[in-house]
mmCIF file of C-alpha atoms in Angstrom:
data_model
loop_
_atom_site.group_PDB
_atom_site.id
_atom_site.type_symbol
_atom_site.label_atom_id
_atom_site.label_comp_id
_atom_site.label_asym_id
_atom_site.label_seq_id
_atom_site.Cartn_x
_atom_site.Cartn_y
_atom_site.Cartn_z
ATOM 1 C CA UNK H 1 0.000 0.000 0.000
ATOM 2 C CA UNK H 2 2.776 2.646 1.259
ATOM 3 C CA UNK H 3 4.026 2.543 -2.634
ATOM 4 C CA UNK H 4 0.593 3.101 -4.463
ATOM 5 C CA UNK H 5 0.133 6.916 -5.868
ATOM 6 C CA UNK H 6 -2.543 9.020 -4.036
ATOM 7 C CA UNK H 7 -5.723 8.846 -6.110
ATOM 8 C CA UNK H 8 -5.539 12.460 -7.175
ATOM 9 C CA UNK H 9 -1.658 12.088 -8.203
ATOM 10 C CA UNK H 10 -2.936 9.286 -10.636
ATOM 11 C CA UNK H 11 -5.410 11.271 -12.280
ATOM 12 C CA UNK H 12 -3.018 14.320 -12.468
ATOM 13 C CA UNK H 13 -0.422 11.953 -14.249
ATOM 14 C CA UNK H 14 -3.190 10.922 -16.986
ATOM 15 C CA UNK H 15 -3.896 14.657 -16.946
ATOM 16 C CA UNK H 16 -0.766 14.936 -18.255
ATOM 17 C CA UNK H 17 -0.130 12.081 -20.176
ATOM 18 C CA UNK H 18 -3.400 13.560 -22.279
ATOM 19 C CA UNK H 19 -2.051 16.594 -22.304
ATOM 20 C CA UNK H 20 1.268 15.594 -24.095
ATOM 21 C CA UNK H 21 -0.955 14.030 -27.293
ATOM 22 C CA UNK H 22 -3.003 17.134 -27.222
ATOM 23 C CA UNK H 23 0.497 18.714 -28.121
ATOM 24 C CA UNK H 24 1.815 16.462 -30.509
ATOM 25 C CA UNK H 25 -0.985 17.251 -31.930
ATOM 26 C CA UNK H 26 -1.146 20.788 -32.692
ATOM 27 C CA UNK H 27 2.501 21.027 -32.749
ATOM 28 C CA UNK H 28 3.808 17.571 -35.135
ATOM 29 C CA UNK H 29 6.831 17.448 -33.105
ATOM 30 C CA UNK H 30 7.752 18.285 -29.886
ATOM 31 C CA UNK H 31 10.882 17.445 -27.747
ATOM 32 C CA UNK H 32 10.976 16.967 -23.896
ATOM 33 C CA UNK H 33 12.274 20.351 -22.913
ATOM 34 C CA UNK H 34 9.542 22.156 -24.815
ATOM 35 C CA UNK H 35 7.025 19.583 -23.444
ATOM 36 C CA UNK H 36 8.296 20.017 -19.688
ATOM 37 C CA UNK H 37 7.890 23.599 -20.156
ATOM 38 C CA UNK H 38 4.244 23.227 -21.894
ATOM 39 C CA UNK H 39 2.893 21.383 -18.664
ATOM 40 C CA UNK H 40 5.184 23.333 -15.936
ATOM 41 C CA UNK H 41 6.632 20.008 -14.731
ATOM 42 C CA UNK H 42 10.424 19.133 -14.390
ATOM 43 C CA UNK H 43 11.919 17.233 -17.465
ATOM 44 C CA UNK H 44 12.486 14.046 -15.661
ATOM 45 C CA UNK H 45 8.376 14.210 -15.142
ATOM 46 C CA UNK H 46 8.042 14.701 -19.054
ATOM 47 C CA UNK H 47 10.537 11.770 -20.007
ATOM 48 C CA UNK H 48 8.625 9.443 -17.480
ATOM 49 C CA UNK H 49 4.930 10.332 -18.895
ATOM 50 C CA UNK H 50 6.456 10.467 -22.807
ATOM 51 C CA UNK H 51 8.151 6.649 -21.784
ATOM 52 C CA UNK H 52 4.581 5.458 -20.964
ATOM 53 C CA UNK H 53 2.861 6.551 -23.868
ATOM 54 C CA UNK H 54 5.988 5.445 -25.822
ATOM 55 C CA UNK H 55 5.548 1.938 -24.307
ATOM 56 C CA UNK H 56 2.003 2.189 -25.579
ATOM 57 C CA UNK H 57 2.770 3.171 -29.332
ATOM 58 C CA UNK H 58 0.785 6.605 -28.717
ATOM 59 C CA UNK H 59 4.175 8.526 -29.234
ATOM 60 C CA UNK H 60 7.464 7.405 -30.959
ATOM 61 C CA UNK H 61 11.210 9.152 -31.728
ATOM 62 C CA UNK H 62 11.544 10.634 -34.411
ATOM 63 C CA UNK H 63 14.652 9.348 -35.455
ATOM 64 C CA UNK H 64 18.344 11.447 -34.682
ATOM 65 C CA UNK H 65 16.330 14.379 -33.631
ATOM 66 C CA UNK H 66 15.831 13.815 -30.307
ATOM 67 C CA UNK H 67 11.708 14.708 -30.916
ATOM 68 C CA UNK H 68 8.543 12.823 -30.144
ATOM 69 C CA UNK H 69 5.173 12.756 -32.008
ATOM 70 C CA UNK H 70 2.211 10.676 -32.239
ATOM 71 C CA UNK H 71 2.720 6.716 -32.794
ATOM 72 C CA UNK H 72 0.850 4.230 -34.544
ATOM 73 C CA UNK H 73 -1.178 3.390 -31.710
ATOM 74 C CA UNK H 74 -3.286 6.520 -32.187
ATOM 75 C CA UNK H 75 -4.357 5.311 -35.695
ATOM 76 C CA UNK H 76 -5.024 1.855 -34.587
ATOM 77 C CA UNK H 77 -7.514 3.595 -31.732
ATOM 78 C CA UNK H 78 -8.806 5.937 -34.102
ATOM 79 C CA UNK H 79 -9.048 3.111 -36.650
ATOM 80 C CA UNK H 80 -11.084 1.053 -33.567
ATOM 81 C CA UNK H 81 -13.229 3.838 -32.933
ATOM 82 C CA UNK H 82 -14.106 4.426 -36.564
ATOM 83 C CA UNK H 83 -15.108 0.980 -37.288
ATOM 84 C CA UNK H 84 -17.475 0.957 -34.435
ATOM 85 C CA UNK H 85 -19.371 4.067 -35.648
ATOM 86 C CA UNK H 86 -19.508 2.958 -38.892
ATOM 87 C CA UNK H 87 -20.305 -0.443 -38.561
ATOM 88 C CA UNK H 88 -24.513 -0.089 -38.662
ATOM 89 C CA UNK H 89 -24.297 1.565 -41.910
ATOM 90 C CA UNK H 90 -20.944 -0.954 -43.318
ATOM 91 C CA UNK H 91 -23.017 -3.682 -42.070
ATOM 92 C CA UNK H 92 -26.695 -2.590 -43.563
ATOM 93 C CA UNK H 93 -26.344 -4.156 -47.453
ATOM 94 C CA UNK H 94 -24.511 -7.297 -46.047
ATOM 95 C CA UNK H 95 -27.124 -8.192 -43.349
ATOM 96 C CA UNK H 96 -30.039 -7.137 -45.707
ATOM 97 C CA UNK H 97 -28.231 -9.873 -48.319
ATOM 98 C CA UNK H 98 -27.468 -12.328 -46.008
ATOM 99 C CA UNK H 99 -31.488 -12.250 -44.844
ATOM 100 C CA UNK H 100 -32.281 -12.608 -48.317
ATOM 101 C CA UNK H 101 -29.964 -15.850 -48.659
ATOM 102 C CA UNK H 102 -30.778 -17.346 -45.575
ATOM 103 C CA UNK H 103 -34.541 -16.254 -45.126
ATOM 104 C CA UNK H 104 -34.006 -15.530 -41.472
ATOM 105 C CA UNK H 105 -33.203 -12.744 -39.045
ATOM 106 C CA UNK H 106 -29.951 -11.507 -39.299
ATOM 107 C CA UNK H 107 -27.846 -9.462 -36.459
ATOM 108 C CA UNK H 108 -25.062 -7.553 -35.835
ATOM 109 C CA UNK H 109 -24.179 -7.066 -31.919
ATOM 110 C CA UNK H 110 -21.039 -5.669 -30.179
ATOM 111 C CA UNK H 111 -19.792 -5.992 -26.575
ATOM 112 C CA UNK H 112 -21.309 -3.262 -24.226
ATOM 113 C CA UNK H 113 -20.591 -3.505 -20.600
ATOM 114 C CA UNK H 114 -20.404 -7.427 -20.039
ATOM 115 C CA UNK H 115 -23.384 -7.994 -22.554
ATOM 116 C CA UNK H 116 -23.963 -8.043 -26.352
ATOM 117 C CA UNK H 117 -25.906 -5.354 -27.427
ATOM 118 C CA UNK H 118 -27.534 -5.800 -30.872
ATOM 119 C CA UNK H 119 -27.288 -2.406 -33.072
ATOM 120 C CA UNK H 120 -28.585 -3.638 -36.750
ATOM 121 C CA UNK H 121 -31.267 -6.073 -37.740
ATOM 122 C CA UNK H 122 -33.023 -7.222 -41.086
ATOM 123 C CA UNK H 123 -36.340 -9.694 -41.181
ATOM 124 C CA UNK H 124 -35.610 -12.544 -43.214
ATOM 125 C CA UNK H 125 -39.011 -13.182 -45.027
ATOM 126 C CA UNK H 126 -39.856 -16.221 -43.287
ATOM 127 C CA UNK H 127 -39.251 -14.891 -39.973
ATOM 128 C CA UNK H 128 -42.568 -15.685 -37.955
ATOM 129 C CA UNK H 129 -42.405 -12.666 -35.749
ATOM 130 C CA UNK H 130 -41.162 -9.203 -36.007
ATOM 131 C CA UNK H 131 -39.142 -8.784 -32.404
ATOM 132 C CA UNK H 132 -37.341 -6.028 -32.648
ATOM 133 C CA UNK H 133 -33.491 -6.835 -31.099
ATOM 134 C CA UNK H 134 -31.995 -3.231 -31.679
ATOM 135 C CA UNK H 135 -30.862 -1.738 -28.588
ATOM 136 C CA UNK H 136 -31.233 -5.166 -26.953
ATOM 137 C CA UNK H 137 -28.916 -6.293 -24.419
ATOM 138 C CA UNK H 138 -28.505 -9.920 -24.021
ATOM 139 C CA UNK H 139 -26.204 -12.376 -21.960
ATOM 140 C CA UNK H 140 -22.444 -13.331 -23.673
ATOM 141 C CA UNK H 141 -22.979 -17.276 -22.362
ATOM 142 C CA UNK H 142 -26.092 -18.134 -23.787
ATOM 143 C CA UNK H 143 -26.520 -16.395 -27.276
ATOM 144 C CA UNK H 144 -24.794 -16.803 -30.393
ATOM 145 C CA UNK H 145 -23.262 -13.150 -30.644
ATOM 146 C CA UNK H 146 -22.238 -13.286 -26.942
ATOM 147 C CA UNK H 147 -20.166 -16.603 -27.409
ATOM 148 C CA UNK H 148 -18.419 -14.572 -30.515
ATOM 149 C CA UNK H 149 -17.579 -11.558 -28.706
ATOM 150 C CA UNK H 150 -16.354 -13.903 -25.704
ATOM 151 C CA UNK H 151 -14.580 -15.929 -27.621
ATOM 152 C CA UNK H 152 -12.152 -13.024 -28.394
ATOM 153 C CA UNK H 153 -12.840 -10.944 -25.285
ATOM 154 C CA UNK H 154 -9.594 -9.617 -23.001
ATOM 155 C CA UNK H 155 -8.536 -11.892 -19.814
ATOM 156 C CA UNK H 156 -10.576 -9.577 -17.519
ATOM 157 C CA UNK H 157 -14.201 -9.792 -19.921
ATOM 158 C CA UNK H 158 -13.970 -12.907 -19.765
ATOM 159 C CA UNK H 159 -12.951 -13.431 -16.049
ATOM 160 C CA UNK H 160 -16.574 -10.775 -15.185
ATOM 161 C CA UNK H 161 -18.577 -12.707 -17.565
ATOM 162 C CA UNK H 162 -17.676 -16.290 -16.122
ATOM 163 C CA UNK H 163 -18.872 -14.785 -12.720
ATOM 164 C CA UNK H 164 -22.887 -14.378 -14.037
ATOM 165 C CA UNK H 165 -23.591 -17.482 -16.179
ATOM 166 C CA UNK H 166 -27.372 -17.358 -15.419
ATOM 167 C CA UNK H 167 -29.837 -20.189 -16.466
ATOM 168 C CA UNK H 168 -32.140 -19.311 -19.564
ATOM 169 C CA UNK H 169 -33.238 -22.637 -20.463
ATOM 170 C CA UNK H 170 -32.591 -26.524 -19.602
ATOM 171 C CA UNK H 171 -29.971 -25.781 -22.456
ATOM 172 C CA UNK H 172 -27.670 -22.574 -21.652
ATOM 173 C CA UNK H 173 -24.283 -23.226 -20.549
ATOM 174 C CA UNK H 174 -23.408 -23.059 -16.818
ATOM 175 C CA UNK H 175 -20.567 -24.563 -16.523
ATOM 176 C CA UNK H 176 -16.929 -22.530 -17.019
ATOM 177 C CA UNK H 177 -15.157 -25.773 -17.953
ATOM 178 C CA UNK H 178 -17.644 -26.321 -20.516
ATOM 179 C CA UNK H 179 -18.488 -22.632 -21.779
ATOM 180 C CA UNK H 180 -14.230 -22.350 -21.790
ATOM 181 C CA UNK H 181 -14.102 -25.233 -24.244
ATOM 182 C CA UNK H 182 -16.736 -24.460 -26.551
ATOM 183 C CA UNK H 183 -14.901 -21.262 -27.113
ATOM 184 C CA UNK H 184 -11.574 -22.972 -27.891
ATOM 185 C CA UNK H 185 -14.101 -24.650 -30.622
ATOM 186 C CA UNK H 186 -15.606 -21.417 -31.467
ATOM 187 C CA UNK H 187 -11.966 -19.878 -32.377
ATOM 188 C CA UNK H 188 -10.853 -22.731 -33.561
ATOM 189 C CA UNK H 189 -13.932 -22.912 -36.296
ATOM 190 C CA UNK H 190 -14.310 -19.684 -36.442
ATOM 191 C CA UNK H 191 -18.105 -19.736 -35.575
ATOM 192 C CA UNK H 192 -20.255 -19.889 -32.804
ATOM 193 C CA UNK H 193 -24.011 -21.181 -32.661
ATOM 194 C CA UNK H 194 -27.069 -21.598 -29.891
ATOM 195 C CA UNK H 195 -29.155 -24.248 -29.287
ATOM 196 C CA UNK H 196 -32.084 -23.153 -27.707
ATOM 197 C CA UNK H 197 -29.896 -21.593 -25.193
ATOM 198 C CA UNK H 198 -31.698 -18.181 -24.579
ATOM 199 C CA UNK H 199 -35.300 -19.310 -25.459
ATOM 200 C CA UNK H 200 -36.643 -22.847 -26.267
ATOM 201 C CA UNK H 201 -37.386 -22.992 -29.770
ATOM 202 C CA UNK H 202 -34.439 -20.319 -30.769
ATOM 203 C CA UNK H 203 -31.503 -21.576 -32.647
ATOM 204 C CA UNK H 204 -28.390 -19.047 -34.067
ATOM 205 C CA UNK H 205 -24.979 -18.798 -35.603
ATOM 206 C CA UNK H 206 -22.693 -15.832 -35.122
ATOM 207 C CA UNK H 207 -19.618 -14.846 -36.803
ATOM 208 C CA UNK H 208 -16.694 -12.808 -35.961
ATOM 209 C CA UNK H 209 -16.535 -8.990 -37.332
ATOM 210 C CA UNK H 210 -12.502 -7.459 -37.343
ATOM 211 C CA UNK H 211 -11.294 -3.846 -37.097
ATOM 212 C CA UNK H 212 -8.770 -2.422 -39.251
ATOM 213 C CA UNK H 213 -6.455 -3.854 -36.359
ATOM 214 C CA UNK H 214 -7.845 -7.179 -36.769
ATOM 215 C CA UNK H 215 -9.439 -7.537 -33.298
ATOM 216 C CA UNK H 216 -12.874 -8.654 -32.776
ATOM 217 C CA UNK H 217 -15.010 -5.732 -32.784
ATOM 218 C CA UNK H 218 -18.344 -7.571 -33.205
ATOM 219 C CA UNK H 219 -20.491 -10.379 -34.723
ATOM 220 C CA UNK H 220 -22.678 -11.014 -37.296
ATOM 221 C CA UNK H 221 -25.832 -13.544 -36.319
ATOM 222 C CA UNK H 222 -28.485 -15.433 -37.922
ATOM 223 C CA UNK H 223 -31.402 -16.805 -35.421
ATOM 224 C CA UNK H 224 -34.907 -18.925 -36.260
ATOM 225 C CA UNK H 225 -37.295 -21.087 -34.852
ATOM 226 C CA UNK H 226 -35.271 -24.246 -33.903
ATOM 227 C CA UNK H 227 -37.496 -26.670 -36.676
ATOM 228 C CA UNK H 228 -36.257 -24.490 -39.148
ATOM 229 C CA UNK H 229 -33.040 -23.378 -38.480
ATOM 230 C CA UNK H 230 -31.608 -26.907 -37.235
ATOM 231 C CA UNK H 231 -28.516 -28.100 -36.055
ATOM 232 C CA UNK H 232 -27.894 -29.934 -38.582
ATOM 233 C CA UNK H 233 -28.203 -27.048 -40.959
ATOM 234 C CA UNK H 234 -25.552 -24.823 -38.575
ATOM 235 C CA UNK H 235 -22.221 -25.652 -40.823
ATOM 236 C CA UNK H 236 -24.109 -24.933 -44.332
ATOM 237 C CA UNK H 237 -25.329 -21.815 -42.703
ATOM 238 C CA UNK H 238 -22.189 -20.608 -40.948
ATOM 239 C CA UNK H 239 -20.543 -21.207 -44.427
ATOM 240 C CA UNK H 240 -22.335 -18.466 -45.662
ATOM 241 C CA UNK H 241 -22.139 -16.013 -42.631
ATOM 242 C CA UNK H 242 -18.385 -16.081 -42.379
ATOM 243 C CA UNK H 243 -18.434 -15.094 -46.007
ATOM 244 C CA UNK H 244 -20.900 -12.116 -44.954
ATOM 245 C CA UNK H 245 -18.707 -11.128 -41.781
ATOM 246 C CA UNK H 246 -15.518 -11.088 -43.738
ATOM 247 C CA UNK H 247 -17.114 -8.722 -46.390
ATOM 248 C CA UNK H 248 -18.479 -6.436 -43.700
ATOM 249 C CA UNK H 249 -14.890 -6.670 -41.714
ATOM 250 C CA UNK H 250 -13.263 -5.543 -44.927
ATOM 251 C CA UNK H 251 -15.836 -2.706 -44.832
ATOM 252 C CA UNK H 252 -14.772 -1.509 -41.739
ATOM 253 C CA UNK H 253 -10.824 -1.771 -42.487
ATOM 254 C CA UNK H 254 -9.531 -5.666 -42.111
ATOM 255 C CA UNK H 255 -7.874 -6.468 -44.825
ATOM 256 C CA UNK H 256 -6.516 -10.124 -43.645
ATOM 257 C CA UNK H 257 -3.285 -10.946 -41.999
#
């Protein structure tokens, strides 16, 4: 405890640490004196907050000049930020096909605050009710999307969402052993599906949706009525939907390894 910052020294150092990208930039370029002398701090205070952002890719050298501007990391956040916004209207044509081909309900949720929350949706024609999912939030363990997003989630999403695996049905996964190796499978195969997990009688597949960075940034889903969307029909299906969740990943930036 006696070597952990006072709260209010923390939030002056991200203060600052902010403060340094908010002058690289205006400025381009910027070396540590003139940086120091921006903030009022000593130089050794400016090295230590430009090392951490260095660590981070936010800032980098430029090269024999002994000056500092903003890294690569910036664009990847940017780039991460960009694809989110844009993904209901990247996503739009490619769900409204992939409805059309697969004559069910087609998704696209991302991860908000330990759920999935579902932000586009197209009708398939033979979809038997008109349930509006938009704005829905719905549990990671028991639906399609959620097993997606979790399947590619950081150490501490997945750690908070193995703490709430609630019963839906006789069907939804309870057990971390289990849920942990069904998403081994789902990266693995690189799809994820329900079985009447959430509701009896609803069956859906989910597919992975990349950032220009290549993380997982959402998921594409297809759901039905369990006689019609069977499991048996879940790797013809899935076919298709990782061919609709690459196109809408390239949409959004990814471009492949």
């Amino acid at each position: 405890m006696g070597n952990e910052k006072p709260a209010t020294v923390q939030v002056q150092s991200v203060d600052r640490a902010l403060a340094i990208l908010d002058i690289l930039a205006v400025r381009g370029e910027a070396g540590v004196t003139e940086i120091a002398a921006e903030l009022d701090v000593h130089k050794s205070t400016a090295f230590r907050l430009i090392g951490a952002l260095e660590q981070r890719r936010l800032v980098e050298q430029v090269a024999e000049r002994g000056k500092y501007r903003l890294g690569f990391g910036i664009v990847r956040l940017a780039g991460a930020t960009t694809a989110r916004l844009d993904l209901p209207r990247e996503s739009q044509p490619v769900c409204e096909r992939l409805a059309t081909e697969l004559d069910e309900t087609v998704n696209v949720a991302v991860l908000d605050s330990g759920q999935a929350t579902n932000i586009t949706q197209v009708y398939g024609t033979a979809a038997v009710t008109t349930r509006n999912w938009i704005g829905q939030r719905t549990p990671l363990h028991a639906t399609s999307s959620g097993k997606v997003l979790l399947a590619w989630a950081t150490e501490d999403q997945l750690t908070s969402a193995m703490d709430t695996l609630e019963r839906y049905t006789p069907a939804t996964i309870t057990s971390r052993s289990k849920l942990m190796s069904e998403l081994d499978m789902i990266r693995e195969r690189g799809w994820s599906s329900t079985n009447e997990e959430l509701e009896i009688g609803l069956n859906a597949i989910a597919a992975p949706i990349r950032g220009g960075s290549g993380d997982v940034i959402a998921a594409v889903s297809v759901s039905g009525p369990a006689y019609r969307l069977t499991v048996e029909s879940f790797p013809a299906v899935a076919e298709k939907l990782c061919v609709g969740a690459a196109e809408i990943s390239s949409r959004v930036g990814y471009f492949g390894e």
